[in-house]
Coordinates of C-alpha atoms and ligand atoms in Angstrom, one line a residue:
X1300 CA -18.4 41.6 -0.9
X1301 CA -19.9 40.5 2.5
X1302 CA -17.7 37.4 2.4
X1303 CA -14.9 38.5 1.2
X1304 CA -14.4 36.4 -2.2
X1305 CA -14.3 37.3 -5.7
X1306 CA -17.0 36.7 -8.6
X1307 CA -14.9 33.8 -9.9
X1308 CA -15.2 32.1 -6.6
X1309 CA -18.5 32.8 -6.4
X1310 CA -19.7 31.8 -10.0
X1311 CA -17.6 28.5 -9.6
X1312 CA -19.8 28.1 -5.9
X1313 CA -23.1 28.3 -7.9
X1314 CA -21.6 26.3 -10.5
X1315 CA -21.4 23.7 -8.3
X1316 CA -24.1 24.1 -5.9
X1317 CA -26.0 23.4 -9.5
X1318 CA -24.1 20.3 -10.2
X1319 CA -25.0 18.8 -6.7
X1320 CA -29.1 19.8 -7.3
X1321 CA -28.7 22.3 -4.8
X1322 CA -29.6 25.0 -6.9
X1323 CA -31.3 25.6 -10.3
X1324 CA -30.3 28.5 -12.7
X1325 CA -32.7 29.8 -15.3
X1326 CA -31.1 31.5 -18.0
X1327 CA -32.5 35.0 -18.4
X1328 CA -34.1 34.6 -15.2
X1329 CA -32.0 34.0 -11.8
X1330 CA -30.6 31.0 -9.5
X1331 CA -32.9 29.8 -7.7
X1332 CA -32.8 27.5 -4.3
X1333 CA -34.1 23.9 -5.2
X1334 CA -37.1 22.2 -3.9
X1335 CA -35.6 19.0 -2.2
X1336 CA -37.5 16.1 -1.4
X1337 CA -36.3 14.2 1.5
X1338 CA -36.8 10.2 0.5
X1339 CA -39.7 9.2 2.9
X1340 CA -38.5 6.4 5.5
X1341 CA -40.7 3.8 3.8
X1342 CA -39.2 4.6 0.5
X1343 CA -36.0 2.9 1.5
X1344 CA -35.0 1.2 -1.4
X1345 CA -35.3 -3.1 -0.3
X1346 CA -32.1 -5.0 -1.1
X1347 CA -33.5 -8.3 0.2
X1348 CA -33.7 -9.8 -3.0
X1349 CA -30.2 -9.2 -3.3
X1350 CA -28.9 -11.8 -0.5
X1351 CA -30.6 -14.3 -2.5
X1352 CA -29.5 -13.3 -6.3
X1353 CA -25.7 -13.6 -4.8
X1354 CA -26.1 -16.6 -2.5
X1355 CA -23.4 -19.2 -3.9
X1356 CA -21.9 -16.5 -5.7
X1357 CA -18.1 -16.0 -4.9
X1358 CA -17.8 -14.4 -1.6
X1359 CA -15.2 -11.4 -2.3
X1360 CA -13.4 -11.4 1.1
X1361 CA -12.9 -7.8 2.4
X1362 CA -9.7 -6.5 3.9
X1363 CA -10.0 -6.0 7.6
X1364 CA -9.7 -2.6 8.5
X1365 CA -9.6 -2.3 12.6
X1366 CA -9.9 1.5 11.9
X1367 CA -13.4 1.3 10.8
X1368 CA -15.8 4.4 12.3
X1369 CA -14.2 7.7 12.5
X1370 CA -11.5 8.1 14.9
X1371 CA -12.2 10.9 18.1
X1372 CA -10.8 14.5 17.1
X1373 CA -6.8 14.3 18.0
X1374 CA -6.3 10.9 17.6
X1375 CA -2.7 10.4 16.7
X1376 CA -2.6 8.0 14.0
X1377 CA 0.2 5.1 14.3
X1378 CA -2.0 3.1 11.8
X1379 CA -1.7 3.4 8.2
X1380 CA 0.5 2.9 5.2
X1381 CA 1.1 5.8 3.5
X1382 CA 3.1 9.6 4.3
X1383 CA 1.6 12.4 6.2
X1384 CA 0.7 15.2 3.9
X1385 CA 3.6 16.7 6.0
X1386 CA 6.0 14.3 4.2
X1387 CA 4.4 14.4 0.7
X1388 CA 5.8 16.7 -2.1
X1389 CA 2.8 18.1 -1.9
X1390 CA 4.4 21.3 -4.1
X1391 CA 6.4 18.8 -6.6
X1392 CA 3.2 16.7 -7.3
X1393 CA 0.7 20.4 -8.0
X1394 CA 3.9 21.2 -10.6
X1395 CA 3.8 17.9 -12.4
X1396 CA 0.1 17.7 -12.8
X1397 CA -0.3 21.3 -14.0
X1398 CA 3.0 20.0 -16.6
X1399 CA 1.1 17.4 -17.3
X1400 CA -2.0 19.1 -18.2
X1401 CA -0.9 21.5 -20.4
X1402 CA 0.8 18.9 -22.7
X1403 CA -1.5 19.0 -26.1
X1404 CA -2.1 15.1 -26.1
X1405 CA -2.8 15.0 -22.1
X1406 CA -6.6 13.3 -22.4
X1407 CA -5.6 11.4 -25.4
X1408 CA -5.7 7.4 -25.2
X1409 CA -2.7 5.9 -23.5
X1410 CA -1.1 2.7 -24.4
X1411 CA -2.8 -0.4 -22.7
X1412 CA 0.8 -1.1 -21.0
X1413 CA 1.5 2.5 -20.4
X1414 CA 3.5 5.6 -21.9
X1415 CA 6.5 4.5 -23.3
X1416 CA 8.5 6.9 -21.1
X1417 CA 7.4 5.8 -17.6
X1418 CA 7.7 2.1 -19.0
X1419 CA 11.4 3.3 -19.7
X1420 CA 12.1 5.4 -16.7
X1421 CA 10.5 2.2 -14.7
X1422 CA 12.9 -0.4 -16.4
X1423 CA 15.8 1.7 -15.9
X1424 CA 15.1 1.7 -12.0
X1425 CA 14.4 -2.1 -11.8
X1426 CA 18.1 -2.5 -13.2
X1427 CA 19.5 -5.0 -14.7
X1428 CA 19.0 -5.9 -18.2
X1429 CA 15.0 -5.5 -17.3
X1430 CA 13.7 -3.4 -21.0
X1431 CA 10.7 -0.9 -21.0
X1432 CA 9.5 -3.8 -23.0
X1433 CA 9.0 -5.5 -19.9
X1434 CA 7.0 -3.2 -18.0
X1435 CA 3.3 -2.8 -17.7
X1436 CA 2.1 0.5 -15.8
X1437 CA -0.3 -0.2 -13.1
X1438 CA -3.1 1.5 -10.8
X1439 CA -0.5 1.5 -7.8
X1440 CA 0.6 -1.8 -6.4
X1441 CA -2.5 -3.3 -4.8
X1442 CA -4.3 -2.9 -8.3
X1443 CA -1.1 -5.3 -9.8
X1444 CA -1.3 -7.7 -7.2
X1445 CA -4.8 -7.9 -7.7
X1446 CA -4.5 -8.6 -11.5
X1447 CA -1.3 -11.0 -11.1
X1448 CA -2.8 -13.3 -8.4
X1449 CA -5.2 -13.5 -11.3
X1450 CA -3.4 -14.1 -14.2
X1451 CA -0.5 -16.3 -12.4
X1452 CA -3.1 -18.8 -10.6
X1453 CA -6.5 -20.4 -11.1
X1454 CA -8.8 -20.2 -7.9
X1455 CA -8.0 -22.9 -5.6
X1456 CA -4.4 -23.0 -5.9
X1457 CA -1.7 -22.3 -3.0
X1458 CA 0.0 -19.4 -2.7
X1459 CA 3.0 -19.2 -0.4
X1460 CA 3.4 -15.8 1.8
X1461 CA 6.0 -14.9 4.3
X1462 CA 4.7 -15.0 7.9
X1463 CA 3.5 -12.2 8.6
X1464 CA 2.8 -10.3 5.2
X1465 CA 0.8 -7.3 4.2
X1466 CA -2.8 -7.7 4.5
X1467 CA -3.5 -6.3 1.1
X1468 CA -1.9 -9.0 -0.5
X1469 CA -3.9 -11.4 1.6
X1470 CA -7.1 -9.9 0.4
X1471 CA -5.9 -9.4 -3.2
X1472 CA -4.9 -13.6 -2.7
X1473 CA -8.3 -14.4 -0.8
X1474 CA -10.1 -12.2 -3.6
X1475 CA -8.9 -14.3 -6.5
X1476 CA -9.8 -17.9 -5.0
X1477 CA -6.3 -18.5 -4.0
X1478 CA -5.3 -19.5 -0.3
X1479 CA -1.8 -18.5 1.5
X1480 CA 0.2 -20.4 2.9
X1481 CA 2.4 -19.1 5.2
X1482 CA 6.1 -19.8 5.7
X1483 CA 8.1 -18.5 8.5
X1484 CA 10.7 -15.6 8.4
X1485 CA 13.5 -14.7 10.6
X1486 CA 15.4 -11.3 11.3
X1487 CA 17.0 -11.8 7.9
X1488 CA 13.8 -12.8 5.6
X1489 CA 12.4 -16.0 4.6
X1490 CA 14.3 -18.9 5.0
X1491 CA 14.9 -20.5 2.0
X1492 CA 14.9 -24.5 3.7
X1493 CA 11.3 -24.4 4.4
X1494 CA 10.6 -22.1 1.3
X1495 CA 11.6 -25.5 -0.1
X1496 CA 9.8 -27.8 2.2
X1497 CA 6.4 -25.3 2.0
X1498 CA 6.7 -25.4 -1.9
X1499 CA 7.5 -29.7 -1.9
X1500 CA 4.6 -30.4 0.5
X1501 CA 1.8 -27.5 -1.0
X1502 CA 2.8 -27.8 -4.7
X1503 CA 2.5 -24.0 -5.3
X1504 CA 3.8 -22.5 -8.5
X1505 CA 3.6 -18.9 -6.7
X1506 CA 5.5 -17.1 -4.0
X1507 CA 4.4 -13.5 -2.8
X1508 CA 7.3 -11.7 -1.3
X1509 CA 8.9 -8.2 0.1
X1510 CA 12.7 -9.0 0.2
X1511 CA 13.5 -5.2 0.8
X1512 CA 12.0 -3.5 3.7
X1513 CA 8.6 -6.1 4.4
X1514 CA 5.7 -4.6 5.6
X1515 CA 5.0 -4.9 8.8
X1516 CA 8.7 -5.8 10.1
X1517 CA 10.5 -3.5 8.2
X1518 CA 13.1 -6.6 7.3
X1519 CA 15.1 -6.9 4.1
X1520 CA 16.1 -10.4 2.8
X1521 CA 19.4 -11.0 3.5
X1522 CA 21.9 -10.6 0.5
X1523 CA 22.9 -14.5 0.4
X1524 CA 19.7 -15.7 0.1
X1525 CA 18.3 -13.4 -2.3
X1526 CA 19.4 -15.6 -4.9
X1527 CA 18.5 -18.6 -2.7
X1528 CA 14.9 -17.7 -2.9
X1529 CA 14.5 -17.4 -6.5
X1530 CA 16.6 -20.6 -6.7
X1531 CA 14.2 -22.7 -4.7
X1532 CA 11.3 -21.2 -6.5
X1533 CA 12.8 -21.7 -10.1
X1534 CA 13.6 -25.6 -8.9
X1535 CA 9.8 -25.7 -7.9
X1536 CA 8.8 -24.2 -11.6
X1537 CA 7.5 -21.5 -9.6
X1538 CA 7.1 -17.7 -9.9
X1539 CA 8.4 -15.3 -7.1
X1540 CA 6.2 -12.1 -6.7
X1541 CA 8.6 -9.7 -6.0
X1542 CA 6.2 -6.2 -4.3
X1543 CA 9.0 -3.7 -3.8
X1544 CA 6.9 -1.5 -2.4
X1545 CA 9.2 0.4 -0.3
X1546 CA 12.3 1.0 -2.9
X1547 CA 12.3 4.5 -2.2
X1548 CA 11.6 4.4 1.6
X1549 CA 14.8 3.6 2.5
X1550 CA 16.3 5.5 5.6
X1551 CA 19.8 6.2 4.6
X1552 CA 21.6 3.6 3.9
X1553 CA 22.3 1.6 0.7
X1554 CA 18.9 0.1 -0.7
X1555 CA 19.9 -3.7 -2.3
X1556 CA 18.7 -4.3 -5.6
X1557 CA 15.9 -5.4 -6.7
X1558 CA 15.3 -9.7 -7.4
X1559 CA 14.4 -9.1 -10.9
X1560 CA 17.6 -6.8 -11.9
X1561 CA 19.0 -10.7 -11.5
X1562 CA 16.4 -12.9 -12.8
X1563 CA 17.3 -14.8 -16.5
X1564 CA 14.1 -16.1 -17.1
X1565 CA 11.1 -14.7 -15.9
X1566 CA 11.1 -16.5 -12.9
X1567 CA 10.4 -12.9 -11.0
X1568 CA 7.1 -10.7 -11.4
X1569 CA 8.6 -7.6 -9.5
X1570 CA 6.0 -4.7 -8.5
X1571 CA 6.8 -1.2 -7.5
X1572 CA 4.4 1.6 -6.9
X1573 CA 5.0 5.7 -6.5
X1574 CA 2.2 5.8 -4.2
X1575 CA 4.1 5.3 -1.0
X1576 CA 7.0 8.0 -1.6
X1577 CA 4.9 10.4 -3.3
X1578 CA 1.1 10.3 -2.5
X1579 CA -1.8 7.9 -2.3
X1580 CA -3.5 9.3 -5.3
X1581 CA -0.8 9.2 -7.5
X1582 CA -1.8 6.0 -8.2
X1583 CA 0.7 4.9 -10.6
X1584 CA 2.5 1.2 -10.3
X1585 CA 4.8 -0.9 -12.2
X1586 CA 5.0 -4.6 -12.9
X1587 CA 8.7 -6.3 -14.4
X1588 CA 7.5 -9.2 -15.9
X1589 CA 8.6 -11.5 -19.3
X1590 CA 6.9 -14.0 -21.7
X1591 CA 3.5 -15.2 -21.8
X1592 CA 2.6 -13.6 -18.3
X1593 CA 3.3 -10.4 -19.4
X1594 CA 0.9 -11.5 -22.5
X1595 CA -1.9 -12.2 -20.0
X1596 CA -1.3 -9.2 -18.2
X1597 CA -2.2 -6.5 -21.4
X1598 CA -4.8 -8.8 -22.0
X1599 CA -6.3 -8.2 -18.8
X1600 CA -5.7 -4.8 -19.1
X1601 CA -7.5 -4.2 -22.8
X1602 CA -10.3 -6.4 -21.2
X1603 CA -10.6 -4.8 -17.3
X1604 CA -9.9 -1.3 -17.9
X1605 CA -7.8 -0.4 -21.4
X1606 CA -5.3 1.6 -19.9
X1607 CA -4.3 4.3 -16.7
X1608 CA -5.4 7.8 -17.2
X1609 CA -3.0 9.5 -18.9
X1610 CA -3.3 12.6 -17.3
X1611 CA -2.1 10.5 -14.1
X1612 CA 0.6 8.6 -16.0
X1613 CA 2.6 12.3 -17.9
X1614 CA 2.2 13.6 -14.4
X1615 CA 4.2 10.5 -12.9
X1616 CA 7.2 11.2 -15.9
X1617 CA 7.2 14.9 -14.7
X1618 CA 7.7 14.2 -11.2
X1619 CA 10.4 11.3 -11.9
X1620 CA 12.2 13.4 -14.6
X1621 CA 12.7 16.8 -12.1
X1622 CA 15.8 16.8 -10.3
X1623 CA 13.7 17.6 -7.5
X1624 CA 12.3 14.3 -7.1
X1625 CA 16.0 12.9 -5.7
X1626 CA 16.1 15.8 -3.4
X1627 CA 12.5 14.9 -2.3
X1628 CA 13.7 11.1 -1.9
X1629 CA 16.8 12.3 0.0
X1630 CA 14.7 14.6 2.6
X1631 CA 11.9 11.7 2.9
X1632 CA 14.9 9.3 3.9
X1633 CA 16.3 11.8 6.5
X1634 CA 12.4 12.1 8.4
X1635 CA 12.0 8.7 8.1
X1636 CA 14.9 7.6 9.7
X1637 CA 14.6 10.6 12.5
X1638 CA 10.7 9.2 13.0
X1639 CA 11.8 5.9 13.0
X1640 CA 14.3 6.5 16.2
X1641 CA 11.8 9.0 17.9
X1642 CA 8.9 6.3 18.2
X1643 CA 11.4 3.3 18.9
X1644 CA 12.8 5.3 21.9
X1645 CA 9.5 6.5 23.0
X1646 CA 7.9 3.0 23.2
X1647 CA 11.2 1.8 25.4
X1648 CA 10.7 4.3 27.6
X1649 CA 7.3 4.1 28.2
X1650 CA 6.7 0.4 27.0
X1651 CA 9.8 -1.3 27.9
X1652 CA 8.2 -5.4 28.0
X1653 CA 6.8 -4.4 24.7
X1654 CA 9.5 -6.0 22.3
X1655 CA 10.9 -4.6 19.1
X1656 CA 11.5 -7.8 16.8
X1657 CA 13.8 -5.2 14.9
X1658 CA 15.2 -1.7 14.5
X1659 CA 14.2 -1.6 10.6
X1660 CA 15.9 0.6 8.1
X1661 CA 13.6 1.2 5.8
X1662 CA 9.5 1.4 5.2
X1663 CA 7.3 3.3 7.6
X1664 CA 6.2 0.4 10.0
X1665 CA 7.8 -0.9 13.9
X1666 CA 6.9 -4.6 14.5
X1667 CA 6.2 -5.2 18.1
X1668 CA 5.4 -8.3 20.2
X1669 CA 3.0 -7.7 23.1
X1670 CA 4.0 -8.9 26.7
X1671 CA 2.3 -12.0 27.8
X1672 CA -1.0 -11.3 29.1
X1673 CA -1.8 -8.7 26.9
X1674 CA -3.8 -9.3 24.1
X1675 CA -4.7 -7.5 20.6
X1676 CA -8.3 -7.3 21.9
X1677 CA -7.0 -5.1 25.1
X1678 CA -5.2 -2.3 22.9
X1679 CA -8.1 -2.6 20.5
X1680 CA -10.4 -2.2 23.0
X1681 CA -8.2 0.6 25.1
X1682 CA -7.0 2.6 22.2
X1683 CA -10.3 4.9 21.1
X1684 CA -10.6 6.4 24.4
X1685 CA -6.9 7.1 24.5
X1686 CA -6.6 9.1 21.3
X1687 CA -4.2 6.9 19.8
X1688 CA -4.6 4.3 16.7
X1689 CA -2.9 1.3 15.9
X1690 CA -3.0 -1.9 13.4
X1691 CA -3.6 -4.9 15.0
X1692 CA -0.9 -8.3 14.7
X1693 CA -3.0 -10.9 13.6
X1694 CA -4.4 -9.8 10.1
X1695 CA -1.1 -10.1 8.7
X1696 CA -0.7 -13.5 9.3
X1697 CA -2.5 -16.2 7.2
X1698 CA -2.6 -18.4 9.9
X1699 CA -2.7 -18.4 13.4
X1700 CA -0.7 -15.8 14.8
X1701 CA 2.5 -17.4 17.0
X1702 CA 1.8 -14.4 19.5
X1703 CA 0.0 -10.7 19.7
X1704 CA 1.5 -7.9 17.8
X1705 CA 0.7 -4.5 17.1
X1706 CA 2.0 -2.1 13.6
X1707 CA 3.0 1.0 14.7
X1708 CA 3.6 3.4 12.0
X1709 CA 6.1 6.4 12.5
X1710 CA 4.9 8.7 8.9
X1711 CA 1.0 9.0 9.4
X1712 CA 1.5 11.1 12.2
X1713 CA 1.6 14.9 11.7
X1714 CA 4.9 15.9 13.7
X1715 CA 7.6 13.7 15.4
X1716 CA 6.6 15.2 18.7
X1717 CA 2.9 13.5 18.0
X1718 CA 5.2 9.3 17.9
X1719 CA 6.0 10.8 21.7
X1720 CA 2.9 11.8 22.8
X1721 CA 1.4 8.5 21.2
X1722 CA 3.7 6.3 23.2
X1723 CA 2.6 7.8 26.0
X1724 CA -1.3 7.2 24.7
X1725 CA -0.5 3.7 24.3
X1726 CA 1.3 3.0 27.7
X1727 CA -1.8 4.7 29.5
X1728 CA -4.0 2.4 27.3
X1729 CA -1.5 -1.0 27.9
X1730 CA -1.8 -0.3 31.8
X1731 CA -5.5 -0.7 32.1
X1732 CA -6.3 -4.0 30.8
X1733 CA -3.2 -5.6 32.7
X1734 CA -3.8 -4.3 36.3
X1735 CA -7.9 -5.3 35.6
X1736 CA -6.2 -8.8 35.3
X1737 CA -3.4 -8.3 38.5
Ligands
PLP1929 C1 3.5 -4.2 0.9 C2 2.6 -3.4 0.1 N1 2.4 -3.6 -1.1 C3 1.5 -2.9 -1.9 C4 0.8 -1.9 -1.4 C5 -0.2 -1.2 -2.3 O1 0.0 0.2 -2.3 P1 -0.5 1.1 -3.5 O2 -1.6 0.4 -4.1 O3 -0.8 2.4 -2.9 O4 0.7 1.2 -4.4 C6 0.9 -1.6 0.0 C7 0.1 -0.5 0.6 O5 -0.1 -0.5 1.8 C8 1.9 -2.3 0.8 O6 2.0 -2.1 2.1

């Protein structure tokens, strides 16, 4: 055939083609191009009325994304949160599904809190004497942060955050009426004194934290106030969000255990998600949580949605039962932590007044403060034309930024030699707004 493909390829083109109107096909007769009609200019359809209908309706806040527009051809991307296809088990994943697909009762009805066997595999790996009881499968992470700001908080309320915290949580927050509170962190987590000062003076009953591996510093909570934390929040008759996010982005070295694998009394809601090791469209997350939260949680769920595909969740009990999926952890660990080192030497060779708050040892992320004099709105404004892109500092905090920071990312890129080459990018786009101010 003139283009080289088989009838099946062909047939399943048409096929197509005739789902998207393109073509029509008369049985007995032919296929047969479609008339289109382009909608006239003056047929646009005229929203107006719908500013009006949703005036003094809640204003759902929408997450700041920097990286709106589509970057030039090339750009090297240090923005993002999730692995390069690169990095993904691509191979591992394609198995599962097809697994998955074949099992008799794959498009049956799942259980509104999940398969019994992820819930299991789930509570196993949150440790402790945490049941499959416990667990609710989610739509990823952001989807349970979304549902528990609502369920664990009316609008209005406080919510305390660390300073800085991941901007999807601040959105999920915003989005449910709630407003964060920020309370400082050092190199070794919150700190637990003004955790208890921020919860005496606000009156929040809710904490949202990452005590292993925060996005965007890449810090874990240091072991002797892991149990602090919770302490201060149980005193306050608080709960503790625990997003643990990056439990399987470690770099090497020995991950600490989760806050709930400790937690007596339901104190900690802990979130995990296989998104961030695996892919962002396996979009399967978990949430630990005990008594009438958990209650409020399925009834959210037989109310919002009624449960997570199941084709989605047998895949997700594939990939975690293969012994494959170790390996994969165990080769993700290794790239992450090579990545990790290439961009951190990169930017202090070519950035050196640029300052790493931290050399992080797990997560995807570097932290960095800008010199004085340079400002977020330089790189944003520098970066485009230099082929490079970056998240900007001051959307993770949920108030005023102490200084200017950039998120640099070391797994969205294609190739380790591509964190080099962006360092470069970026130096030639941080020398331009300073000597305009020289
Ligand atoms: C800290 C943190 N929590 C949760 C999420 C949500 O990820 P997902 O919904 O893909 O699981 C992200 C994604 O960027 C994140 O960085």
């Amino acid at each position: 055939m003139r283009h080289g493909v088989g009838p099946v390829t062909v047939s399943r083109a048409i096929a197509l083609l005739a789902a998207e109107g393109a073509v029509v096909t008369r049985p007995g007769s032919g296929t047969y191009v479609a008339t289109r009609r382009p909608r006239p200019a003056d047929a646009e359809p005229d929203t107006s009325w719908q500013a009006v209908a949703l005036a003094g309706r809640q204003f759902q806040p929408e997450r700041p994304d920097e990286q709106s527009g589509t970057p030039a051809p090339g750009t090297i991307a240090l923005s993002g949160g999730y692995l390069h296809e690169n990095l993904q088990p691509t191979r591992l994943l394609g198995g599962a599904l097809a697994r998955a697909a074949r099992r008799p009762d794959a498009w049956h009805r799942a259980p509104a809190a999940g398969l019994s066997t992820l819930r299991t595999i789930f509570a196993q790996q949150a440790g402790g004497d945490v049941d499959p009881e416990d667990v609710l499968v989610t739509g990823g992470g952001q989807g349970a942060l979304s549902m528990l700001f609502r369920a664990v908080a009316a609008p209005g309320d406080p919510v305390l955050v660390e300073s800085p915290t991941y901007v999807g949580a601040l959105a999920a927050a915003r989005s449910a009426g709630l407003r964060p509170v920020p309370v400082p962190m050092d190199e070794h987590g919150l700190r637990p004194d003004l955790l208890a000062d921020a919860f005496a003076m606000t009156g929040a009953r809710l904490l949202y934290c990452q005590p292993t591996f925060h996005n965007p510093t890449g810090t874990v909570l240091a072991p002797e106030r892991r149990g602090q934390v919770v302490d201060v929040a149980r005193a306050a008759g608080a709960f503790v969000i625990e997003d643990d996010f990056a439990r399987h982005l470690g770099h090497g070295r020995t991950v600490p255990r989760p806050l709930v694998a400790d937690d007596r009394d339901g104190t900690v809601i802990h979130v995990r998600s296989l998104t961030k090791a695996a892919s962002p469209s396996l979009r399967i997350g978990g949430v630990v949580a005990r008594g009438p939260v958990m209650r409020r949680l399925l009834g959210m769920r037989r109310v919002d949605d009624f449960f997570i595909a199941r084709p989605l969740q047998e895949a997700a009990v594939e990939l975690l039962s293969t012994p494959a999926w170790d390996r994969h952890l165990r080769t993700l660990a290794t790239a992450l932590n090579h990545r990790c080192a290439v961009l951190a030497d990169a930017l202090a060779r070519e950035l050196p007044d640029w300052t790493l708050l931290q050399l992080p040892e797990g997560g995807l992320h570097l932290w960095l403060r800008l010199p004085a004099g340079l400002t977020e709105a330089d790189i944003a404004d520098a970066v485009p034309a230099h082929r490079v892109a970056v998240n900007l500092g001051h959307q993770y905090f949920a108030a005023e930024p102490p200084a200017a920071h950039l998120r640099l990312g070391f797994a969205a890129a294609a190739e380790p030699a591509d964190l080099v080459e962006a360092a470069a990018r970026l130096a030639a786009a941080a020398s331009r707004p300073r000597s305009a101010d020289d």
